[in-house]
Amino acid sequence: MKGGFSYGAPMVYGGPGRYVQGPGELSRQGRFLSWLGCSAYVLFDQGTEDRLCKQIVDGFLGEDLSEPFFKIYDGPCSEISDVDLQGVANAVFSNERNMANEQAKVTKQKLVQLMCEA
Amino acid sequence: MAAIFNSPSKYIQGPDELAKLGSYVEPLGAKALVIVTPSGKKRVGAKIEGGFAEAKAELLFEDFNGECSKGEVDRLVALARDNGCDIIVGVGGGKILDTAKAVAYYLESPVIICPTIASTDAPCSALSVLYTDDGQFDKYLFLKANPNIVLMDTTVIAASPVRLTVSGMGDALATYFEAQATHDADGGTCAGGKGGMAGLALAKLCYETLMADGVKAKVALEKGALTPAVEHIIEANTLLSGIGFESSGLAAAHAIHNGLTMLPECHGMYHGEKVAFGTIVQLVLEDAPTEKLEEVLGFCIELGLPVTMKELGVAELTREQAMIVAEAACAPEDTMCNMPFEVTPEMVANAILGADALGHYYLMDE
């Protein structure tokens, strides 16, 4: 039956809360993140870093955010595949923010340096 | 400017879904503040409590004071804090739902929206409309995010007064025309960007669903029957129109609705009833083809949506009254700027007079 329904099985629509598309949007992602939280954990792979390091770092400048933590990760998508990754995420999310932020500063400096060299 | 598509994370629709509210709260919070009217609690309170009995979450019911105003929002924020509530649930009509969203915004907590009627397209949006304490439009409050869940219990909605669902069809009637106007004007949307293809497609589907199932649904609802047409109309009024308006733009119809709130005579009318008339005014303003006008007017007349100012409560429409509405509709902060041509208050006043005359003509009133 077209548009049929049965008890116990509701119609469910799932969607992203927000889908944003446009030229240069990666450099402006901070304006959305600043609505959702104050301390971002940014995960990307080596290839993405090579191509988009500057845009990703730029995306966090000039926004009301504390230092984001950048992490380059090339491992598999599994629950606990990378002990280090898990540890850092825990540091960020269990309010041990200072530690994470120190790491973030170092990582950011390194990224900016890489960016300048590129 | 980016194309932005906003949507609730999850939209759930089906018979007796309110009985499962507890299980939907569980992953999001430990204690829910459930905002509801006393009469709403009488109708669905036991159903909700029954579901919470099996869930690992608590609930606290609180009566809504009647107006979605800054004062009421502040009161509920304080109440949630004092009672350790970490998730907000709104159960009821448009004003309760807007209030719940605004409370969650200030608390930075998740929110579940449970409409008990399908009378507007507000539930899915990241938007609350605030009113002054005496019922006049105050401002749009843009929220950080859309609701985590919009939960539609169609058994409850199908048992609500038919006029409310019909009014929801009036609100949904405007969506496609405003989306198309905004698209043509390359205007901005309530989602904070340009409209994309998805929002416009849902707006179009919304209009097509109204034309296909609107009359069928109204007739079924008058006999208390929850048919597929009723399910389709509930989805069109809420999800399709909700995403459609937010992600593809508002234009003249809603600006005129906001203008109509300036006339005390119209205060007894529902939001969607005023929007339906606003839609006809927009079609007159943009000089829509006769066939389109007849399709929309025929739909409104069939459903009992107002097509004249007399039906909206204004006994004898004067040019002065039309001008009051028009001036307000053309306020710079309103959405008239999404029309794809320059619009002046004089043009809008004339379109109101013209739409009113057309309504009388097709009603064969005089």
Tab-separated table of C-alpha atoms in Angstrom:
chain	number	residue	atom	x	y	z
A	1	MET	CA	0.000	0.000	0.000
A	2	LYS	CA	1.414	3.351	-1.012
A	3	GLY	CA	2.154	5.449	2.063
A	4	GLY	CA	1.036	2.591	4.268
A	5	PHE	CA	1.873	2.409	7.933
A	6	SER	CA	1.626	-0.162	10.643
A	7	TYR	CA	1.533	0.074	14.395
A	8	GLY	CA	4.957	-0.237	16.044
A	9	ALA	CA	6.886	0.822	12.934
A	10	PRO	CA	6.902	4.586	12.614
A	11	MET	CA	8.092	6.517	9.589
A	12	VAL	CA	11.583	7.784	10.441
A	13	TYR	CA	13.536	10.465	8.593
A	14	GLY	CA	17.144	11.010	9.614
A	15	GLY	CA	19.223	13.919	8.412
A	16	PRO	CA	22.256	15.968	9.248
A	17	GLY	CA	21.284	18.910	11.408
A	18	ARG	CA	23.029	21.138	8.893
A	19	TYR	CA	24.497	20.648	5.404
A	20	VAL	CA	26.657	23.515	4.162
A	21	GLN	CA	28.053	23.730	0.621
A	22	GLY	CA	29.970	26.477	-1.141
A	23	PRO	CA	33.363	27.687	-2.349
A	24	GLY	CA	35.861	28.150	0.488
A	25	GLU	CA	33.496	26.892	3.194
A	26	LEU	CA	36.250	24.829	4.869
A	27	SER	CA	37.994	28.070	5.813
A	28	ARG	CA	34.838	29.245	7.572
A	29	GLN	CA	33.904	26.131	9.540
A	30	GLY	CA	34.649	27.839	12.842
A	31	ARG	CA	31.503	29.982	12.576
A	32	PHE	CA	29.418	26.815	12.858
A	33	LEU	CA	31.612	25.147	15.461
A	34	SER	CA	31.487	28.167	17.753
A	35	TRP	CA	27.712	27.570	18.031
A	36	LEU	CA	28.118	23.972	19.063
A	37	GLY	CA	31.054	23.867	21.478
A	38	CYS	CA	34.122	25.697	22.660
A	39	SER	CA	36.922	23.176	22.253
A	40	ALA	CA	37.201	21.278	18.985
A	41	TYR	CA	39.049	18.042	18.320
A	42	VAL	CA	39.933	18.070	14.628
A	43	LEU	CA	40.815	14.790	13.011
A	44	PHE	CA	42.201	14.502	9.501
A	45	ASP	CA	44.434	12.222	7.475
A	46	GLN	CA	47.882	12.899	6.038
A	47	GLY	CA	46.592	13.425	2.502
A	48	THR	CA	44.091	15.991	3.719
A	49	GLU	CA	46.782	17.767	5.694
A	50	ASP	CA	49.005	17.950	2.604
A	51	ARG	CA	46.231	19.474	0.536
A	52	LEU	CA	44.151	21.517	2.974
A	53	CYS	CA	46.259	22.360	6.025
A	54	LYS	CA	45.961	26.128	5.505
A	55	GLN	CA	42.202	26.125	4.965
A	56	ILE	CA	41.604	23.948	8.024
A	57	VAL	CA	43.750	26.150	10.281
A	58	ASP	CA	42.175	29.314	8.843
A	59	GLY	CA	38.742	27.919	9.657
A	60	PHE	CA	39.456	28.290	13.348
A	61	LEU	CA	40.962	31.771	13.314
A	62	GLY	CA	38.925	34.753	14.419
A	63	GLU	CA	36.249	32.672	16.119
A	64	ASP	CA	35.278	32.558	19.750
A	65	LEU	CA	36.874	29.135	20.275
A	66	SER	CA	39.659	27.936	22.523
A	67	GLU	CA	42.638	26.380	20.746
A	68	PRO	CA	41.439	23.394	18.765
A	69	PHE	CA	43.333	20.131	18.985
A	70	PHE	CA	44.536	18.933	15.581
A	71	LYS	CA	45.267	15.260	15.041
A	72	ILE	CA	46.552	13.560	11.925
A	73	TYR	CA	45.282	10.002	11.803
A	74	ASP	CA	45.668	7.430	9.045
A	75	GLY	CA	44.450	4.341	10.889
A	76	PRO	CA	41.324	2.313	10.421
A	77	CYS	CA	37.862	3.375	11.592
A	78	SER	CA	37.508	0.994	14.512
A	79	GLU	CA	36.345	1.462	18.066
A	80	ILE	CA	39.705	1.491	19.870
A	81	SER	CA	42.246	1.209	17.096
A	82	ASP	CA	44.644	3.841	18.343
A	83	VAL	CA	45.368	4.086	22.041
A	84	ASP	CA	46.995	7.495	21.603
A	85	LEU	CA	43.995	8.860	19.743
A	86	GLN	CA	41.644	7.579	22.395
A	87	GLY	CA	43.799	9.077	25.154
A	88	VAL	CA	43.863	12.511	23.569
A	89	ALA	CA	40.142	12.455	22.937
A	90	ASN	CA	39.591	11.547	26.574
A	91	ALA	CA	41.840	14.411	27.642
A	92	VAL	CA	39.764	16.820	25.623
A	93	PHE	CA	36.417	15.510	26.714
A	94	SER	CA	37.134	14.883	30.396
A	95	ASN	CA	38.011	18.523	31.073
A	96	GLU	CA	41.752	17.984	31.131
A	97	ARG	CA	41.674	20.829	28.676
A	98	ASN	CA	44.990	22.422	29.598
A	99	MET	CA	46.946	19.393	28.535
A	100	ALA	CA	45.049	19.129	25.295
A	101	ASN	CA	45.420	22.828	24.627
A	102	GLU	CA	49.181	22.695	25.148
A	103	GLN	CA	49.316	19.931	22.597
A	104	ALA	CA	47.066	21.938	20.335
A	105	LYS	CA	49.390	24.919	20.405
A	106	VAL	CA	52.363	22.765	19.467
A	107	THR	CA	50.437	21.057	16.706
A	108	LYS	CA	49.125	24.342	15.377
A	109	GLN	CA	52.575	25.911	15.347
A	110	LYS	CA	53.829	22.903	13.465
A	111	LEU	CA	50.982	23.162	11.003
A	112	VAL	CA	51.520	26.863	10.436
A	113	GLN	CA	55.213	26.191	9.919
A	114	LEU	CA	54.434	23.441	7.413
A	115	MET	CA	52.031	25.793	5.744
A	116	CYS	CA	54.647	28.522	5.388
A	117	GLU	CA	57.158	26.072	3.985
A	118	ALA	CA	54.691	24.801	1.435
B	1	MET	CA	27.288	32.638	0.018
B	2	ALA	CA	26.942	28.971	0.924
B	3	ALA	CA	23.897	26.825	0.311
B	4	ILE	CA	22.660	25.657	3.712
B	5	PHE	CA	20.168	22.856	4.353
B	6	ASN	CA	18.872	22.565	7.935
B	7	SER	CA	16.878	19.671	9.278
B	8	PRO	CA	15.980	18.012	12.545
B	9	SER	CA	18.404	15.142	13.239
B	10	LYS	CA	15.447	12.790	13.371
B	11	TYR	CA	11.775	13.050	12.421
B	12	ILE	CA	9.573	10.202	13.682
B	13	GLN	CA	5.911	9.863	12.695
B	14	GLY	CA	3.381	7.160	13.474
B	15	PRO	CA	0.374	6.153	15.554
B	16	ASP	CA	0.870	6.228	19.357
B	17	GLU	CA	4.537	7.281	19.126
B	18	LEU	CA	4.203	9.431	22.283
B	19	ALA	CA	4.066	6.189	24.267
B	20	LYS	CA	7.728	5.668	23.259
B	21	LEU	CA	8.899	9.160	24.292
B	22	GLY	CA	10.839	7.759	27.278
B	23	SER	CA	12.926	5.530	25.027
B	24	TYR	CA	13.702	8.499	22.755
B	25	VAL	CA	14.739	10.653	25.758
B	26	GLU	CA	17.017	7.955	27.206
B	27	PRO	CA	20.056	8.373	24.897
B	28	LEU	CA	19.892	12.183	25.154
B	29	GLY	CA	19.364	12.966	28.834
B	30	ALA	CA	18.642	11.735	32.353
B	31	LYS	CA	15.830	14.076	33.385
B	32	ALA	CA	13.380	15.702	31.005
B	33	LEU	CA	11.445	18.901	31.645
B	34	VAL	CA	8.191	18.243	29.783
B	35	ILE	CA	6.404	21.514	28.961
B	36	VAL	CA	2.687	20.988	28.371
B	37	THR	CA	-0.683	22.692	28.940
B	38	PRO	CA	-3.003	21.314	31.645
B	39	SER	CA	-5.441	20.118	28.952
B	40	GLY	CA	-2.587	18.547	26.967
B	41	LYS	CA	-1.455	16.693	30.064
B	42	LYS	CA	-4.966	15.395	30.567
B	43	ARG	CA	-4.992	14.025	27.022
B	44	VAL	CA	-1.486	12.530	26.710
B	45	GLY	CA	0.103	12.675	30.190
B	46	ALA	CA	-0.660	9.050	31.089
B	47	LYS	CA	0.550	7.828	27.696
B	48	ILE	CA	3.884	9.618	28.190
B	49	GLU	CA	4.319	8.493	31.807
B	50	GLY	CA	3.626	4.888	30.804
B	51	GLY	CA	6.577	4.966	28.400
B	52	PHE	CA	8.891	6.544	30.975
B	53	ALA	CA	8.160	3.685	33.411
B	54	GLU	CA	10.298	1.401	31.233
B	55	ALA	CA	13.005	3.975	30.412
B	56	LYS	CA	16.188	4.937	32.242
B	57	ALA	CA	15.135	8.580	32.420
B	58	GLU	CA	12.994	10.731	34.698
B	59	LEU	CA	10.476	13.377	33.784
B	60	LEU	CA	9.059	16.530	35.326
B	61	PHE	CA	5.854	18.022	33.893
B	62	GLU	CA	5.464	21.818	33.910
B	63	ASP	CA	2.454	23.890	32.805
B	64	PHE	CA	2.924	26.381	29.982
B	65	ASN	CA	1.799	29.924	30.768
B	66	GLY	CA	0.212	30.567	27.371
B	67	GLU	CA	2.551	32.906	25.491
B	68	CYS	CA	5.943	32.266	23.880
B	69	SER	CA	7.527	35.390	25.304
B	70	LYS	CA	10.937	36.205	26.752
B	71	GLY	CA	9.460	36.185	30.263
B	72	GLU	CA	8.031	32.683	29.948
B	73	VAL	CA	11.268	31.344	28.441
B	74	ASP	CA	13.324	32.818	31.294
B	75	ARG	CA	10.975	31.292	33.879
B	76	LEU	CA	11.310	27.800	32.373
B	77	VAL	CA	15.112	28.058	32.014
B	78	ALA	CA	15.371	28.812	35.741
B	79	LEU	CA	12.962	25.991	36.579
B	80	ALA	CA	14.979	23.464	34.506
B	81	ARG	CA	18.219	24.559	36.220
B	82	ASP	CA	16.698	24.369	39.721
B	83	ASN	CA	15.439	20.839	39.067
B	84	GLY	CA	18.493	19.420	37.310
B	85	CYS	CA	16.739	18.814	33.998
B	86	ASP	CA	19.222	18.123	31.166
B	87	ILE	CA	16.788	17.733	28.270
B	88	ILE	CA	13.722	19.751	27.262
B	89	VAL	CA	10.557	18.257	25.774
B	90	GLY	CA	7.727	20.388	24.396
B	91	VAL	CA	4.333	18.678	24.007
B	92	GLY	CA	1.559	20.703	22.391
B	93	GLY	CA	1.020	23.449	19.813
B	94	GLY	CA	3.245	26.007	18.105
B	95	LYS	CA	3.812	28.320	21.033
B	96	ILE	CA	4.779	25.538	23.475
B	97	LEU	CA	7.135	24.062	20.901
B	98	ASP	CA	8.785	27.412	20.163
B	99	THR	CA	9.108	27.972	23.891
B	100	ALA	CA	10.715	24.524	24.404
B	101	LYS	CA	13.243	25.244	21.644
B	102	ALA	CA	14.105	28.630	23.111
B	103	VAL	CA	14.506	27.154	26.614
B	104	ALA	CA	16.841	24.428	25.272
B	105	TYR	CA	18.810	27.104	23.412
B	106	TYR	CA	19.511	29.080	26.575
B	107	LEU	CA	20.240	25.893	28.577
B	108	GLU	CA	22.401	24.453	25.769
B	109	SER	CA	20.536	21.170	26.170
B	110	PRO	CA	18.977	18.732	23.685
B	111	VAL	CA	15.310	19.172	22.807
B	112	ILE	CA	12.539	16.838	21.662
B	113	ILE	CA	9.541	18.448	19.993
B	114	CYS	CA	6.204	16.592	20.213
B	115	PRO	CA	3.439	18.406	18.325
B	116	THR	CA	-0.074	17.320	19.285
B	117	ILE	CA	-1.470	19.204	16.288
B	118	ALA	CA	-0.251	19.746	12.725
B	119	SER	CA	-1.209	23.407	12.475
B	120	THR	CA	2.118	25.022	11.480
B	121	ASP	CA	5.486	24.136	9.980
B	122	ALA	CA	7.428	25.501	12.968
B	123	PRO	CA	8.283	22.204	14.749
B	124	CYS	CA	11.291	21.148	12.641
B	125	SER	CA	13.024	24.515	12.428
B	126	ALA	CA	15.969	26.070	14.271
B	127	LEU	CA	13.770	29.077	14.831
B	128	SER	CA	11.494	30.340	17.583
B	129	VAL	CA	8.982	33.107	16.992
B	130	LEU	CA	8.773	35.279	20.077
B	131	TYR	CA	5.648	37.312	20.785
B	132	THR	CA	5.066	40.199	23.135
B	133	ASP	CA	2.927	39.407	26.165
B	134	ASP	CA	-0.146	40.861	24.368
B	135	GLY	CA	0.231	38.558	21.353
B	136	GLN	CA	1.952	40.752	18.755
B	137	PHE	CA	4.855	39.456	16.669
B	138	ASP	CA	8.071	40.394	18.463
B	139	LYS	CA	11.041	38.772	16.704
B	140	TYR	CA	12.599	35.625	15.248
B	141	LEU	CA	15.073	33.914	17.567
B	142	PHE	CA	17.649	32.012	15.486
B	143	LEU	CA	18.769	28.901	17.381
B	144	LYS	CA	22.075	27.042	17.298
B	145	ALA	CA	20.566	23.871	15.969
B	146	ASN	CA	17.366	22.166	14.849
B	147	PRO	CA	15.562	19.895	17.306
B	148	ASN	CA	17.274	16.587	18.061
B	149	ILE	CA	13.977	14.804	17.483
B	150	VAL	CA	10.562	15.827	16.159
B	151	LEU	CA	8.060	13.190	17.279
B	152	MET	CA	4.606	13.068	15.654
B	153	ASP	CA	1.969	10.899	17.332
B	154	THR	CA	-0.561	10.704	14.513
B	155	THR	CA	-3.252	9.128	16.718
B	156	VAL	CA	-3.198	12.263	18.873
B	157	ILE	CA	-2.944	14.633	15.889
B	158	ALA	CA	-5.806	12.955	14.011
B	159	ALA	CA	-8.008	13.470	17.085
B	160	SER	CA	-7.246	17.218	17.230
B	161	PRO	CA	-9.753	19.774	15.882
B	162	VAL	CA	-9.874	19.564	12.072
B	163	ARG	CA	-9.587	23.342	11.745
B	164	LEU	CA	-6.034	23.107	13.155
B	165	THR	CA	-4.800	20.605	10.553
B	166	VAL	CA	-6.511	22.646	7.833
B	167	SER	CA	-4.733	25.727	9.173
B	168	GLY	CA	-1.468	23.769	8.905
B	169	MET	CA	-2.265	23.210	5.243
B	170	GLY	CA	-2.663	26.986	4.921
B	171	ASP	CA	0.830	27.470	6.332
B	172	ALA	CA	2.197	24.729	4.050
B	173	LEU	CA	0.417	26.251	1.032
B	174	ALA	CA	2.781	29.234	1.086
B	175	THR	CA	6.001	27.213	1.264
B	176	TYR	CA	6.562	26.410	-2.406
B	177	PHE	CA	5.600	29.893	-3.662
B	178	GLU	CA	7.896	31.592	-1.167
B	179	ALA	CA	10.704	29.102	-1.901
B	180	GLN	CA	10.391	29.738	-5.631
B	181	ALA	CA	10.307	33.528	-5.131
B	182	THR	CA	13.414	33.377	-2.922
B	183	HIS	CA	15.153	31.154	-5.470
B	184	ASP	CA	14.302	33.600	-8.270
B	185	ALA	CA	15.474	36.543	-6.145
B	186	ASP	CA	18.659	34.675	-5.165
B	187	GLY	CA	17.639	35.628	-1.628
B	188	GLY	CA	18.690	34.367	1.787
B	189	THR	CA	16.916	31.781	3.916
B	190	CYS	CA	16.197	31.282	7.616
B	191	ALA	CA	18.988	28.673	7.623
B	192	GLY	CA	21.460	31.542	7.145
B	193	GLY	CA	22.504	30.881	3.555
B	194	LYS	CA	21.084	30.380	0.091
B	195	GLY	CA	18.544	27.685	-0.662
B	196	GLY	CA	19.809	24.514	-2.334
B	197	MET	CA	18.075	22.004	-4.559
B	198	ALA	CA	16.931	19.737	-1.711
B	199	GLY	CA	14.923	22.398	0.110
B	200	LEU	CA	13.232	23.576	-3.087
B	201	ALA	CA	12.391	19.978	-4.060
B	202	LEU	CA	10.771	19.334	-0.658
B	203	ALA	CA	8.823	22.603	-0.944
B	204	LYS	CA	7.502	21.497	-4.346
B	205	LEU	CA	6.585	18.047	-2.979
B	206	CYS	CA	4.807	19.808	-0.128
B	207	TYR	CA	2.550	21.713	-2.556
B	208	GLU	CA	1.907	18.599	-4.687
B	209	THR	CA	0.970	16.605	-1.558
B	210	LEU	CA	-1.520	19.299	-0.487
B	211	MET	CA	-3.157	19.249	-3.915
B	212	ALA	CA	-3.247	15.423	-4.015
B	213	ASP	CA	-4.310	14.634	-0.444
B	214	GLY	CA	-5.595	17.831	1.200
B	215	VAL	CA	-9.319	17.410	0.607
B	216	LYS	CA	-9.150	13.624	1.186
B	217	ALA	CA	-7.440	14.219	4.524
B	218	LYS	CA	-9.921	16.855	5.667
B	219	VAL	CA	-12.893	14.632	4.893
B	220	ALA	CA	-11.269	11.670	6.691
B	221	LEU	CA	-10.389	13.789	9.720
B	222	GLU	CA	-13.992	14.953	10.026
B	223	LYS	CA	-14.872	11.291	10.696
B	224	GLY	CA	-11.842	10.731	12.940
B	225	ALA	CA	-10.207	8.401	10.397
B	226	LEU	CA	-6.397	8.104	10.315
B	227	THR	CA	-5.960	7.292	6.610
B	228	PRO	CA	-2.784	7.350	4.462
B	229	ALA	CA	-3.914	10.768	3.128
B	230	VAL	CA	-3.982	12.072	6.718
B	231	GLU	CA	-0.475	10.686	7.368
B	232	HIS	CA	0.745	12.368	4.157
B	233	ILE	CA	-0.795	15.705	5.108
B	234	ILE	CA	0.712	15.567	8.622
B	235	GLU	CA	4.129	14.974	7.018
B	236	ALA	CA	3.575	17.716	4.423
B	237	ASN	CA	2.450	20.259	7.032
B	238	THR	CA	5.324	19.478	9.377
B	239	LEU	CA	8.412	17.982	7.722
B	240	LEU	CA	8.119	19.015	4.058
B	241	SER	CA	6.909	22.528	4.780
B	242	GLY	CA	9.271	22.805	7.763
B	243	ILE	CA	12.431	22.048	5.828
B	244	GLY	CA	10.992	23.803	2.772
B	245	PHE	CA	10.479	27.156	4.450
B	246	GLU	CA	13.650	27.087	6.539
B	247	SER	CA	16.092	25.950	3.878
B	248	SER	CA	14.570	27.581	0.820
B	249	GLY	CA	13.200	30.879	2.055
B	250	LEU	CA	10.224	32.955	3.160
B	251	ALA	CA	8.941	35.840	1.053
B	252	ALA	CA	5.722	37.893	0.718
B	253	ALA	CA	3.150	35.449	2.177
B	254	HIS	CA	4.716	35.350	5.647
B	255	ALA	CA	5.569	39.057	5.618
B	256	ILE	CA	1.879	39.737	4.950
B	257	HIS	CA	0.929	37.339	7.748
B	258	ASN	CA	3.124	39.354	10.077
B	259	GLY	CA	1.475	42.535	8.801
B	260	LEU	CA	-1.990	41.087	9.484
B	261	THR	CA	-1.108	40.729	13.184
B	262	MET	CA	-1.295	44.559	13.281
B	263	LEU	CA	-5.095	44.366	12.883
B	264	PRO	CA	-6.803	43.407	16.181
B	265	GLU	CA	-9.742	42.000	14.159
B	266	CYS	CA	-7.475	39.170	12.902
B	267	HIS	CA	-6.193	38.043	16.297
B	268	GLY	CA	-8.775	35.251	16.551
B	269	MET	CA	-7.485	33.626	13.357
B	270	TYR	CA	-4.844	30.897	13.268
B	271	HIS	CA	-1.349	31.460	11.857
B	272	GLY	CA	-1.942	29.208	8.832
B	273	GLU	CA	-5.259	30.872	8.022
B	274	LYS	CA	-3.542	34.246	7.761
B	275	VAL	CA	-0.663	32.703	5.800
B	276	ALA	CA	-3.142	31.151	3.323
B	277	PHE	CA	-4.544	34.620	2.593
B	278	GLY	CA	-0.975	35.964	2.488
B	279	THR	CA	-0.244	33.342	-0.184
B	280	ILE	CA	-3.088	34.613	-2.353
B	281	VAL	CA	-1.821	38.189	-1.878
B	282	GLN	CA	1.667	37.055	-2.965
B	283	LEU	CA	0.223	35.385	-6.075
B	284	VAL	CA	-1.656	38.607	-6.943
B	285	LEU	CA	1.489	40.659	-6.274
B	286	GLU	CA	3.551	38.517	-8.660
B	287	ASP	CA	0.663	38.332	-11.154
B	288	ALA	CA	0.471	34.529	-11.167
B	289	PRO	CA	-1.369	32.886	-14.086
B	290	THR	CA	-5.161	32.590	-13.689
B	291	GLU	CA	-4.967	28.754	-13.626
B	292	LYS	CA	-2.590	28.863	-10.657
B	293	LEU	CA	-4.759	31.379	-8.803
B	294	GLU	CA	-7.826	29.237	-9.446
B	295	GLU	CA	-6.043	26.103	-8.218
B	296	VAL	CA	-5.009	27.831	-4.975
B	297	LEU	CA	-8.324	29.646	-4.433
B	298	GLY	CA	-10.260	26.452	-5.191
B	299	PHE	CA	-8.149	24.538	-2.676
B	300	CYS	CA	-8.687	27.180	0.017
B	301	ILE	CA	-12.434	27.402	-0.590
B	302	GLU	CA	-12.767	23.584	-0.588
B	303	LEU	CA	-10.930	23.374	2.745
B	304	GLY	CA	-12.539	26.440	4.314
B	305	LEU	CA	-9.351	28.506	4.437
B	306	PRO	CA	-10.027	32.259	4.267
B	307	VAL	CA	-9.849	33.913	0.856
B	308	THR	CA	-11.214	37.320	1.934
B	309	MET	CA	-10.429	39.797	4.690
B	310	LYS	CA	-14.050	39.421	5.813
B	311	GLU	CA	-13.341	35.746	6.576
B	312	LEU	CA	-10.292	36.921	8.551
B	313	GLY	CA	-12.535	39.084	10.752
B	314	VAL	CA	-12.338	42.469	9.000
B	315	ALA	CA	-15.954	43.354	8.167
B	316	GLU	CA	-15.293	46.120	5.596
B	317	LEU	CA	-11.714	46.288	4.340
B	318	THR	CA	-10.563	49.878	3.859
B	319	ARG	CA	-7.525	51.090	1.927
B	320	GLU	CA	-6.214	52.494	5.233
B	321	GLN	CA	-6.322	49.055	6.862
B	322	ALA	CA	-4.654	47.471	3.834
B	323	MET	CA	-1.943	50.118	4.099
B	324	ILE	CA	-1.316	49.370	7.815
B	325	VAL	CA	-0.776	45.695	6.948
B	326	ALA	CA	1.333	46.585	3.896
B	327	GLU	CA	3.620	48.991	5.782
B	328	ALA	CA	4.330	46.344	8.418
B	329	ALA	CA	4.849	43.648	5.759
B	330	CYS	CA	7.470	45.809	4.054
B	331	ALA	CA	9.512	46.386	7.225
B	332	PRO	CA	13.185	46.016	6.306
B	333	GLU	CA	13.753	43.157	8.761
B	334	ASP	CA	10.901	41.102	7.296
B	335	THR	CA	11.079	38.713	4.343
B	336	MET	CA	9.414	40.834	1.630
B	337	CYS	CA	12.940	41.438	0.267
B	338	ASN	CA	12.938	37.828	-0.989
B	339	MET	CA	10.503	38.746	-3.761
B	340	PRO	CA	12.340	38.781	-7.099
B	341	PHE	CA	11.333	42.401	-7.815
B	342	GLU	CA	11.134	45.644	-5.858
B	343	VAL	CA	8.039	45.815	-3.652
B	344	THR	CA	6.561	48.997	-2.148
B	345	PRO	CA	3.867	49.266	0.548
B	346	GLU	CA	1.517	50.736	-2.088
B	347	MET	CA	1.953	47.625	-4.258
B	348	VAL	CA	1.241	45.361	-1.272
B	349	ALA	CA	-1.852	47.373	-0.219
B	350	ASN	CA	-3.189	47.083	-3.768
B	351	ALA	CA	-2.421	43.338	-3.842
B	352	ILE	CA	-4.339	42.919	-0.549
B	353	LEU	CA	-7.337	44.799	-1.980
B	354	GLY	CA	-7.022	42.785	-5.217
B	355	ALA	CA	-6.751	39.424	-3.442
B	356	ASP	CA	-9.741	40.285	-1.255
B	357	ALA	CA	-11.783	41.179	-4.357
B	358	LEU	CA	-10.771	37.919	-6.072
B	359	GLY	CA	-11.790	35.974	-2.991
B	360	HIS	CA	-15.246	37.560	-3.018
B	361	TYR	CA	-15.504	36.902	-6.768
B	362	TYR	CA	-14.708	33.182	-6.488
B	363	LEU	CA	-16.912	32.813	-3.420
B	364	MET	CA	-19.626	34.480	-5.488
B	365	ASP	CA	-20.121	36.683	-2.454
B	366	GLU	CA	-21.345	39.772	-4.206
